mmCIF file of C-alpha atoms in Angstrom:
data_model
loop_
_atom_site.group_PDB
_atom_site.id
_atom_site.type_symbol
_atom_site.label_atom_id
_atom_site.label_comp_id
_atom_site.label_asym_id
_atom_site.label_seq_id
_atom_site.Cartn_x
_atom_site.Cartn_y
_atom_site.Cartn_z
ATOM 1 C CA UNK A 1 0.000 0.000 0.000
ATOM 2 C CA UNK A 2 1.464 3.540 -1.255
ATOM 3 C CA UNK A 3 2.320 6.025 1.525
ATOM 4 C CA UNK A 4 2.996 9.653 1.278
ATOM 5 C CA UNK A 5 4.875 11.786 4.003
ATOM 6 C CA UNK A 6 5.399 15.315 3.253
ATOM 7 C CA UNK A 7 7.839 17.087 5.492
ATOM 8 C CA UNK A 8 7.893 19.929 7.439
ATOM 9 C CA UNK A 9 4.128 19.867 8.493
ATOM 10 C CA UNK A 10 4.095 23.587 8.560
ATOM 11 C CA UNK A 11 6.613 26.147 7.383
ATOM 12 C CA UNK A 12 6.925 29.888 8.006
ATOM 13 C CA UNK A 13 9.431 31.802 6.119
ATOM 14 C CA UNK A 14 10.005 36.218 4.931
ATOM 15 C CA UNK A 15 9.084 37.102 1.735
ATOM 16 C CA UNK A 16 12.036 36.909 -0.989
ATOM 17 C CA UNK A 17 13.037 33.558 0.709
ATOM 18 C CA UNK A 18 13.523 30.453 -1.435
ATOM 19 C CA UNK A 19 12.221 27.350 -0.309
ATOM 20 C CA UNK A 20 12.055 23.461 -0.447
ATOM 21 C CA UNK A 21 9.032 21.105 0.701
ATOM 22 C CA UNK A 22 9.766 17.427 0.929
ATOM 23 C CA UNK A 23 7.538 14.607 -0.071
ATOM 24 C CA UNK A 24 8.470 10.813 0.163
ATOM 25 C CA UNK A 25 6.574 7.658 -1.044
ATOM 26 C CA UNK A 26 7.073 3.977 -0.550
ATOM 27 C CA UNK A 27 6.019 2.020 -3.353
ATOM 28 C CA UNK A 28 8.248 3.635 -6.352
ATOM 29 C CA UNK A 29 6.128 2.119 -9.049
ATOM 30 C CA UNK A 30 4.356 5.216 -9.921
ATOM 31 C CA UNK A 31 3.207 6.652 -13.018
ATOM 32 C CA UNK A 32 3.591 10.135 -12.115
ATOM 33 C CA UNK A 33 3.837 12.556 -8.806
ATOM 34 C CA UNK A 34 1.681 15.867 -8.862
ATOM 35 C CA UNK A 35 1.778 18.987 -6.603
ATOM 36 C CA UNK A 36 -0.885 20.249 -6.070
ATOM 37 C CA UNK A 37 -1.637 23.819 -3.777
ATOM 38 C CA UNK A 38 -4.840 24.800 -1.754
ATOM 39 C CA UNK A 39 -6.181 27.704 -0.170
ATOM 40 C CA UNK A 40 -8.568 28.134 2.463
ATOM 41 C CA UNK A 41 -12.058 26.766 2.013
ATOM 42 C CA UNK A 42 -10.859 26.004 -2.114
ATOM 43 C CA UNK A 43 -10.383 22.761 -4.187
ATOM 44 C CA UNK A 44 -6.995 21.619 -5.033
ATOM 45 C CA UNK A 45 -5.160 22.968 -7.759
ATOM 46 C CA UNK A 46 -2.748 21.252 -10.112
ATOM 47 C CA UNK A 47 1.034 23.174 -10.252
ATOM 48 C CA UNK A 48 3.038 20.727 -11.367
ATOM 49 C CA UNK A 49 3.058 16.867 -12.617
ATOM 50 C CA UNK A 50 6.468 14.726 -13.356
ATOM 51 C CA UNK A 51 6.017 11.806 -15.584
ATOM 52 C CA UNK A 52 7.870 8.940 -13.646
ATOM 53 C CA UNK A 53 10.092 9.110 -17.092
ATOM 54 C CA UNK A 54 11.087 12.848 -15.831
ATOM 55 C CA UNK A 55 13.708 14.335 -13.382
ATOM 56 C CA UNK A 56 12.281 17.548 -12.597
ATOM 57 C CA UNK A 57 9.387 19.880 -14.297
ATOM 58 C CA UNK A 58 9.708 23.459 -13.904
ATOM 59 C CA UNK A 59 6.521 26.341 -14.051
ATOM 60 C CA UNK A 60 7.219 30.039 -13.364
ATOM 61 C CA UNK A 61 9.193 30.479 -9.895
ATOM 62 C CA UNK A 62 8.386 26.495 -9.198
ATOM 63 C CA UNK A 63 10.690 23.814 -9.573
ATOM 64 C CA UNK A 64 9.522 20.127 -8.807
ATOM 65 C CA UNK A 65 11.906 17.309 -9.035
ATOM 66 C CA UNK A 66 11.830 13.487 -8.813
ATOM 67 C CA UNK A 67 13.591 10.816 -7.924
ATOM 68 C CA UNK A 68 11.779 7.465 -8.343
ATOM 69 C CA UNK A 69 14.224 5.221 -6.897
ATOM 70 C CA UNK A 70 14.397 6.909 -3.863
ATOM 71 C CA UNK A 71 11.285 7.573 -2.937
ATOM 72 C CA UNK A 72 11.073 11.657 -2.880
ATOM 73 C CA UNK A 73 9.916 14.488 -4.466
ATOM 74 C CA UNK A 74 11.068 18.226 -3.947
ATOM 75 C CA UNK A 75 9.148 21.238 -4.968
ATOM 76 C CA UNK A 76 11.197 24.247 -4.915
ATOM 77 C CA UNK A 77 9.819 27.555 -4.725
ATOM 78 C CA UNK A 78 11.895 30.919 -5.288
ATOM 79 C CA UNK A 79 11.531 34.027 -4.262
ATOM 80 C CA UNK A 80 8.832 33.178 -2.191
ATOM 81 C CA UNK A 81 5.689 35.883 -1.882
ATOM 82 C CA UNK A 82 2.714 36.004 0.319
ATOM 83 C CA UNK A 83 0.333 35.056 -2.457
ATOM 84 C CA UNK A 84 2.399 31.908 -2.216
ATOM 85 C CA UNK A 85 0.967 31.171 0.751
ATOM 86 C CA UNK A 86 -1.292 27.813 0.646
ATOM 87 C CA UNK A 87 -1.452 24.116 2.010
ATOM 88 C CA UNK A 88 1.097 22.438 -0.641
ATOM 89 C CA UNK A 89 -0.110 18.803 -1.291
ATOM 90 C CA UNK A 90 1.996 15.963 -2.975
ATOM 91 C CA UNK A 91 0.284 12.770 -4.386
ATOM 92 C CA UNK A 92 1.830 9.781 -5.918
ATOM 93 C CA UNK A 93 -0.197 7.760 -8.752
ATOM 94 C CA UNK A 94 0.070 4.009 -8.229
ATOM 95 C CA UNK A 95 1.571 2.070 -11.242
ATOM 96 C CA UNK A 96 -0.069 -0.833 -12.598
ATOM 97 C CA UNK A 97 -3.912 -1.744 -13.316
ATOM 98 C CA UNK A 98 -4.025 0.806 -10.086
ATOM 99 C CA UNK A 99 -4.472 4.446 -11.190
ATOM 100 C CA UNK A 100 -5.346 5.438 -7.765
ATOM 101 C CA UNK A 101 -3.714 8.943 -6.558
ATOM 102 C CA UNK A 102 -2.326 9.050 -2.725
ATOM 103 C CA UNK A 103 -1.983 11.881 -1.455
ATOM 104 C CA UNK A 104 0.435 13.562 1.614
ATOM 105 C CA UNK A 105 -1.243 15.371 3.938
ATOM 106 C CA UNK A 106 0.440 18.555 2.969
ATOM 107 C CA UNK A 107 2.687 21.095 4.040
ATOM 108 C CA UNK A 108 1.070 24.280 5.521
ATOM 109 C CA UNK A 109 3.067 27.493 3.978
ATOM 110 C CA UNK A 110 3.251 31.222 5.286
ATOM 111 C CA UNK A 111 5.141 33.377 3.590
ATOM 112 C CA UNK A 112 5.506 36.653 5.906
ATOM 113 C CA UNK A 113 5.385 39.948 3.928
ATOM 114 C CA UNK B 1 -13.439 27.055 -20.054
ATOM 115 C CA UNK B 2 -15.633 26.050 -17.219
ATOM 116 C CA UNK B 3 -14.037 24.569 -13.956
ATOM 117 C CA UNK B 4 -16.019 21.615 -11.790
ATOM 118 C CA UNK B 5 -18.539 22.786 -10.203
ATOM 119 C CA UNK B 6 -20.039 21.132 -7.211
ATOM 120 C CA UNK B 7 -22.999 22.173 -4.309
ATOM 121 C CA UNK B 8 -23.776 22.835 -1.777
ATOM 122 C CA UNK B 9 -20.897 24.171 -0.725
ATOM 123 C CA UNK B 10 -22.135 23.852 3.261
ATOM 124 C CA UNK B 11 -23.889 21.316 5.098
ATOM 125 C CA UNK B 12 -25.052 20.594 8.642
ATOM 126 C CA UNK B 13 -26.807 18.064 9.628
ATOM 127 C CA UNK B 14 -27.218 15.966 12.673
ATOM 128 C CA UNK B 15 -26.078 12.360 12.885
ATOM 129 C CA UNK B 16 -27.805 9.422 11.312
ATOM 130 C CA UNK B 17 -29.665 11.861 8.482
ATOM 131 C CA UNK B 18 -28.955 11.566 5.399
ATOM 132 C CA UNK B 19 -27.474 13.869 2.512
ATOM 133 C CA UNK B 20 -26.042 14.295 -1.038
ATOM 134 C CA UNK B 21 -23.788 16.268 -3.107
ATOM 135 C CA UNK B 22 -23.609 16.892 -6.599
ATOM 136 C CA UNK B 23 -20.824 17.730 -9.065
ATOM 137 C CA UNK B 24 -20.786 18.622 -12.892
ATOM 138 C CA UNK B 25 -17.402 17.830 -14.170
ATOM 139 C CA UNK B 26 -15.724 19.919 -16.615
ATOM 140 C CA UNK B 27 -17.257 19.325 -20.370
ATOM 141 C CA UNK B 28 -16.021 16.172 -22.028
ATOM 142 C CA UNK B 29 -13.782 14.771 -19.089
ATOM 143 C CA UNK B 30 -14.580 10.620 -18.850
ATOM 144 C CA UNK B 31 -13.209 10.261 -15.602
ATOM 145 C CA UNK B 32 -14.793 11.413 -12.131
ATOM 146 C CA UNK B 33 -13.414 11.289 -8.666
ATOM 147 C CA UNK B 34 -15.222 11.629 -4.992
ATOM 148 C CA UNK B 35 -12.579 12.830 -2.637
ATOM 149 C CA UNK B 36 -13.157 12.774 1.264
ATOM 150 C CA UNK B 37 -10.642 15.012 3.051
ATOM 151 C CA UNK B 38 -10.729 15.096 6.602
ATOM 152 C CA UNK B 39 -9.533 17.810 8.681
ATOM 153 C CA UNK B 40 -5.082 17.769 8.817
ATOM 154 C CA UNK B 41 -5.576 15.406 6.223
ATOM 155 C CA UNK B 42 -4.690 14.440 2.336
ATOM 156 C CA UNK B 43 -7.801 13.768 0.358
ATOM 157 C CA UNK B 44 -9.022 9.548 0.407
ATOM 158 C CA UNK B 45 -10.394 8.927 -3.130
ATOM 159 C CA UNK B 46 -14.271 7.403 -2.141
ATOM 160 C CA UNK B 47 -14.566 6.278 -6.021
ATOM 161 C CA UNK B 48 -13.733 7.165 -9.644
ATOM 162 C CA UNK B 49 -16.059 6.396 -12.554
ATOM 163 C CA UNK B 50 -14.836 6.185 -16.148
ATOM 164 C CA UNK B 51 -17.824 7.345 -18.086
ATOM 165 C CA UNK B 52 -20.585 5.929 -16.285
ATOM 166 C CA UNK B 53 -19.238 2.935 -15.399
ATOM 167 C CA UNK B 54 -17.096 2.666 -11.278
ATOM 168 C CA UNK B 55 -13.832 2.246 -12.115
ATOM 169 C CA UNK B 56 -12.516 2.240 -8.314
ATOM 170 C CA UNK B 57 -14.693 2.606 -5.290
ATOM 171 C CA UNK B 58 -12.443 -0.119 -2.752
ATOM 172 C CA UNK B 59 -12.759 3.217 -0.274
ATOM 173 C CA UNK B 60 -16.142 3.749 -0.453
ATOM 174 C CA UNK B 61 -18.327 3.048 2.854
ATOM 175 C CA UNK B 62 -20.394 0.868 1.328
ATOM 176 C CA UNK B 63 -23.355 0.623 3.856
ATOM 177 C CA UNK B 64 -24.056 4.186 4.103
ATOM 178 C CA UNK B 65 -22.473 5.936 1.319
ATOM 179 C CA UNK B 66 -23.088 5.279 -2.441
ATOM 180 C CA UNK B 67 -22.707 7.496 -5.558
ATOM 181 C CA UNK B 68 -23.551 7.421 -8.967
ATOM 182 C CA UNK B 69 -22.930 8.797 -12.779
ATOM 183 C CA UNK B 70 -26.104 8.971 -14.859
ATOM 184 C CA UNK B 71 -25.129 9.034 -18.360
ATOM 185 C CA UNK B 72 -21.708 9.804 -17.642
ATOM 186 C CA UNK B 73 -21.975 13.187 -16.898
ATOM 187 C CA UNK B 74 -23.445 14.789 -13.482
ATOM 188 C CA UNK B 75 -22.818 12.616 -10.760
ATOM 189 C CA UNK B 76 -24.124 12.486 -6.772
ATOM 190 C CA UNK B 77 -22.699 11.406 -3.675
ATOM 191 C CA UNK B 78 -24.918 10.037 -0.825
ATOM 192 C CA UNK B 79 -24.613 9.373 2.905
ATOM 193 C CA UNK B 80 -27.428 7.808 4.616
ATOM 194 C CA UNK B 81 -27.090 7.025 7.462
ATOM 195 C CA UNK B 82 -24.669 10.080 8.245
ATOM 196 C CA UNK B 83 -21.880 9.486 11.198
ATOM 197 C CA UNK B 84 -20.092 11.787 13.170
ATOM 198 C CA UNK B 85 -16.766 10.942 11.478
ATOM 199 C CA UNK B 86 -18.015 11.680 8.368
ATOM 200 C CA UNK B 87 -17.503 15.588 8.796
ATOM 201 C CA UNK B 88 -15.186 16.203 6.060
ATOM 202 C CA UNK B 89 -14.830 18.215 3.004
ATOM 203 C CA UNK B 90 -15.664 16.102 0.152
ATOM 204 C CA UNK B 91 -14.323 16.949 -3.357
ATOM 205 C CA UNK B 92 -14.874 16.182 -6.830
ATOM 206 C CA UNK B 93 -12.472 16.086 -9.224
ATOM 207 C CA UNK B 94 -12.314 15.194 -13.190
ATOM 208 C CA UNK B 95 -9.499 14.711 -15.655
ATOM 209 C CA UNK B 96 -9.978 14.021 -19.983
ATOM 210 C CA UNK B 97 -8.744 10.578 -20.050
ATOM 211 C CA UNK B 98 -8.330 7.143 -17.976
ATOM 212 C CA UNK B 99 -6.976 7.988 -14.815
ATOM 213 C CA UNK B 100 -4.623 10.213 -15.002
ATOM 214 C CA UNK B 101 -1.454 7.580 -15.893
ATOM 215 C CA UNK B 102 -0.858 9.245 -19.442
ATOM 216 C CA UNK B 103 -0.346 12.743 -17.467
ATOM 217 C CA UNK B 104 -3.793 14.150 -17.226
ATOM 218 C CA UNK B 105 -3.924 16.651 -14.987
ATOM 219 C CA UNK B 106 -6.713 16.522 -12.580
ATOM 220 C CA UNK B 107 -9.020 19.476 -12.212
ATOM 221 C CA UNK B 108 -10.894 19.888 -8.634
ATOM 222 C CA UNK B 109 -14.046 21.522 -7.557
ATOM 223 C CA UNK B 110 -14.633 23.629 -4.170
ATOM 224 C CA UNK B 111 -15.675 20.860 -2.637
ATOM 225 C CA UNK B 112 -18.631 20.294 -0.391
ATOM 226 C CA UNK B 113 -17.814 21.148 3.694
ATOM 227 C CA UNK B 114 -20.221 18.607 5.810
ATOM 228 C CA UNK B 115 -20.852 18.841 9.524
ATOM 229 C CA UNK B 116 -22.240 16.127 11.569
ATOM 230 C CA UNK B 117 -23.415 16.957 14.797
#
């Protein structure tokens, strides 16, 4: 059965900072691993997804790697901002006849202006 | 293009009634999720539907919740009877093609916040 951890839980950092969340998962037959963010009271939304093929996918000021035969995922975030802000989220999609997405429980982000 | 779009987006009820949620998926996507995410928690997929047919519900509560896809488009989510650990926020979620393992993104909705009491 796939498990998720992301670590820290919760992370406070000043604006400008750059930053790393950490997510590892057990079972590294995945297809791909997503990040996703979420704000208060919202859905999830997607950021990033690495093909299991990939290393590392890059969108704007984020930076998501992977390394499948360890286990872990980074998501790297420059020049962090308030609006960046959010409950980050990593899931891992189970290889397989199983398509089924497990999720972290997330990293809680404040970014202090 | 329209997002997912799911109501109500509140609900409180009081143990052992029963409720539902609905969710339109975004236009053309074949695949459907029901998320349950409990407080501090990652989302649990409840059960995925390609089309209108369950692709995946080994999560779902079977005696109390149930769900369904008419014509593989709109689809409901049911809890009868409710419990006390089913407050949660449940979300819906839909992606174009099977499951996401060719790199479909998924696409989420609000979600629905329930309280039991």
């Amino acid at each position: 059965k796939q498990e998720v951890t992301q670590i820290p839980a919760a992370l406070s950092v000043p604006e400008g900072e750059n930053l790393v969340l950490n997510c590892s998962f057990t079972d590294s037959a995945i297809y791909n691993l997503q990040w996703f963010r979420q704000d208060p009271g919202k859905g999830l939304t997607s950021l990033l997804l690495i093909q299991s093929s990939q290393r590392e996918q890059t969108s704007g000021r984020l930076n998501a790697s992977l390394d499948k035969s360890s286990g872990r995922s980074t998501l790297y975030i420059a020049a962090s901002q308030p609006g960046d802000s959010a409950t980050y989220l990593c899931a891992a999609l189970g290889g397989g006849s199983n398509y089924k997405l497990t999720f972290g429980k997330g990293t809680l982000l404040t970014v202090n202006p | 293009e329209a997002g997912v779009a799911q109501s109500p987006r509140y609900k409180i009820i009081e143990k052992r009634q029963s409720v539902a949620f609905w969710c339109n998926p975004i236009s053309g996507h074949a695949t459907l999720y029901w998320y349950q995410q409990i407080l501090g928690q990652g989302p649990k997929l409840l059960i995925q539907f390609q089309n209108n047919g369950v692709v995946d519900d080994s999560q779902l509560p079977k005696d109390r919740f149930s769900a369904e896809r008419l014509k593989g488009v709109d689809s409901t989510l049911k809890i009868q009877p409710a419990k006390l650990e089913d407050s949660a926020v449940y979300l819906c979620a839909s992606s174009q093609g099977q499951g996401g393992r060719h790199g479909e993104k998924l696409f989420f909705g609000s979600g629905t916040q329930l309280s039991v009491l």
